[in-house]
Short mmCIF file of C-alpha atoms in Angstrom, two decimals:
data_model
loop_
_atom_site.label_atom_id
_atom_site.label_comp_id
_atom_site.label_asym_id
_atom_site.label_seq_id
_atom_site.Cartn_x
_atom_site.Cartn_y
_atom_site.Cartn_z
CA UNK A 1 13.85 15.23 43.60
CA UNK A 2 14.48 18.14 40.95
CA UNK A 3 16.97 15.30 39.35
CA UNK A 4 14.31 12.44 39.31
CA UNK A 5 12.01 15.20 37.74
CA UNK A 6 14.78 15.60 34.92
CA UNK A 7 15.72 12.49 34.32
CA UNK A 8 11.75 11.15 33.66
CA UNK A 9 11.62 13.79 31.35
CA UNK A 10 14.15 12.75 29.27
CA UNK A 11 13.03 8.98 29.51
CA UNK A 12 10.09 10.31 28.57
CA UNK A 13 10.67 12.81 25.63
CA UNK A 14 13.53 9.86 24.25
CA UNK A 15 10.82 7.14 24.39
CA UNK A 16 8.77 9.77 22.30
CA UNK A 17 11.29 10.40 19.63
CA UNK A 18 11.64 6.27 19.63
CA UNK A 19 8.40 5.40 19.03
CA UNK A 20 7.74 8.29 16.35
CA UNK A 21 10.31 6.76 14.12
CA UNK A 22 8.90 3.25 14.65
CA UNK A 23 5.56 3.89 12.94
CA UNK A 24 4.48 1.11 11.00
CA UNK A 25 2.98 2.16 7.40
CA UNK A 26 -0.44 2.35 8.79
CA UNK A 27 0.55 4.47 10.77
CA UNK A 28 1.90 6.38 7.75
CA UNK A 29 -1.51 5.99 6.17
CA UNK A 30 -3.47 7.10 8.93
CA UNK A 31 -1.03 10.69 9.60
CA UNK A 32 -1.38 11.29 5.21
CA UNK A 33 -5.39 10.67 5.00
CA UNK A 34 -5.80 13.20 8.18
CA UNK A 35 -3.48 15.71 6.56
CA UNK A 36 -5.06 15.42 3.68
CA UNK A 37 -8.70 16.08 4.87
CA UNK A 38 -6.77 19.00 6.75
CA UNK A 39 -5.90 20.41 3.55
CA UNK A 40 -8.76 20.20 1.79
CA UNK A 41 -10.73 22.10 4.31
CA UNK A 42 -8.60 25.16 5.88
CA UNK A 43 -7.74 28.33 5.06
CA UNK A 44 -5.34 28.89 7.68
CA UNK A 45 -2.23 29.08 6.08
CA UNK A 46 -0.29 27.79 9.20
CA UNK A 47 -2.55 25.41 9.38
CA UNK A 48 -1.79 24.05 5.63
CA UNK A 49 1.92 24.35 6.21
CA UNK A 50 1.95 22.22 8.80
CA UNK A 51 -0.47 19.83 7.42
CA UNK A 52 2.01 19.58 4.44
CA UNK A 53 4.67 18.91 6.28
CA UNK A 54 3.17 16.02 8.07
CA UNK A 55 2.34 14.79 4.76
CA UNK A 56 6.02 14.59 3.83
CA UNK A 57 6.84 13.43 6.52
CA UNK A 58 4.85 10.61 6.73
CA UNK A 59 5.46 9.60 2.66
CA UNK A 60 9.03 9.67 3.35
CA UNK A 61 8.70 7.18 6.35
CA UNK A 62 6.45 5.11 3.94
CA UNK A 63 9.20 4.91 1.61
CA UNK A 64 10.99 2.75 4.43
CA UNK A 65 8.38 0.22 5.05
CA UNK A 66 7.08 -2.95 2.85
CA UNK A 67 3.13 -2.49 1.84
CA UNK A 68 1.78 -6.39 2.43
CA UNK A 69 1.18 -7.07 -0.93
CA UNK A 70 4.96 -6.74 -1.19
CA UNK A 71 5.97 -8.70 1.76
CA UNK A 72 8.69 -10.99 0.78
CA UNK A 73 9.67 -8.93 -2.21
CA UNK A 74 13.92 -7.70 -2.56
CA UNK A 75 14.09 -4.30 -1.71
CA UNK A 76 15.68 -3.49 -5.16
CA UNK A 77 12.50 -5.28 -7.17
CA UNK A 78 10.55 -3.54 -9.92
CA UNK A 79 7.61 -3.55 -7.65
CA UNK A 80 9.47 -2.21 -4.87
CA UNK A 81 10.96 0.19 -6.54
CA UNK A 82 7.08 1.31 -8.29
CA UNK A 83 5.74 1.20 -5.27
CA UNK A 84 8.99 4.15 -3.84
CA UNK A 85 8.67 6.21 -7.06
CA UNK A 86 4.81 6.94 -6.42
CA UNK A 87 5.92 8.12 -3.08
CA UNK A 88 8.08 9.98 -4.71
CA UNK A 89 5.47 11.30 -6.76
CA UNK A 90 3.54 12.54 -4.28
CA UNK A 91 6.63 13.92 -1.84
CA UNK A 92 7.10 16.37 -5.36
CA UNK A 93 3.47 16.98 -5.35
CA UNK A 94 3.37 17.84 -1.33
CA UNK A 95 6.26 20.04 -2.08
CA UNK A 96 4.61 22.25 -5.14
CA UNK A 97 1.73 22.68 -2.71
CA UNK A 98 3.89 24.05 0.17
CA UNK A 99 5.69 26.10 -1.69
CA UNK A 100 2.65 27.73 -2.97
CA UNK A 101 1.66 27.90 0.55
CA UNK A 102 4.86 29.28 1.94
CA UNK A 103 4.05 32.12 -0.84
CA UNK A 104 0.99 32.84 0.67
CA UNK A 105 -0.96 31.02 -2.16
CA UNK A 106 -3.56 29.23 -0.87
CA UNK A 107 -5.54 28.73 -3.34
CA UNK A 108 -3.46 27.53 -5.79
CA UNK A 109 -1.65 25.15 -2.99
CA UNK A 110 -5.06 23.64 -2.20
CA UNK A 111 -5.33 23.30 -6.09
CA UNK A 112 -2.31 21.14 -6.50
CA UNK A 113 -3.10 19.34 -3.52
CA UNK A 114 -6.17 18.17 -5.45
CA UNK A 115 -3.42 15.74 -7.59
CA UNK A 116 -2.57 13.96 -4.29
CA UNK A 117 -5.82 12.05 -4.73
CA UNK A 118 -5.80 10.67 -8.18
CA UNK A 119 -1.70 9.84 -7.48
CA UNK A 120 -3.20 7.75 -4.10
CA UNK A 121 -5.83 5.94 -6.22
CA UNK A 122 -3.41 4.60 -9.01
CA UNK A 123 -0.83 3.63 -6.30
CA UNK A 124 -3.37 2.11 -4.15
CA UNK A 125 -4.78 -0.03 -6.93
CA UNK A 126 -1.32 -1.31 -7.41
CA UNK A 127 -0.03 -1.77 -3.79
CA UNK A 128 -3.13 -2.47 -1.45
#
């Protein structure tokens, strides 16, 4: 029995892993605008961190998927390739605001955060 217990576990913790790295970009979406409220209203500076880093996360798994207005596009396009560098964009601005944060700044992370929004309008505008 103890084995049974052991081996759902695994089963279960692999089919976790598995399905985290099969998010679709909605998915992506969905984990950054959370975050991102998250952000904008704590003060707990664990809290921030970790919203951050969900951010990141999520922008760099973006960065593997097609948006639908690019469906059908080469992967080494000029649109593609916009559409990656305001990822980019924002992955640098996620990371000024966590390193603020891992300085015990909040303030000043929450202010940089603030430039996640306007970088999210322009790219949305081109992309949705």
């Amino acid at each position: 029995m103890h084995k049974f217990c052991r081996a759902m576990l695994t089963v279960v913790l692999l089919s976790s892993s598995a399905a985290a790295l099969a998010q679709g970009l909605d998915d992506d979406m969905d984990i950054l605008k959370g975050a991102y409220r998250t952000v904008q209203k704590t003060e707990d500076a664990s809290e921030l961190k970790k919203a951050l880093t969900d951010m990141r996360a999520a922008a760099e798994n973006a960065k593997t998927q097609t948006p639908e207005s690019l469906e059908g596009k080469a992967a080494d396009s000029a649109e593609m390739k916009d559409y990656r560098a305001g990822l980019d964009t924002l992955i640098g601005q996620i990371d000024a605001s966590k390193k603020l944060a891992d300085a015990g700044d909040i303030a000043g992370a929450k202010t940089e955060a603030k430039k996640f929004a306007a970088t999210r309008d322009a790219n949305h505008k081109k992309f949705r």
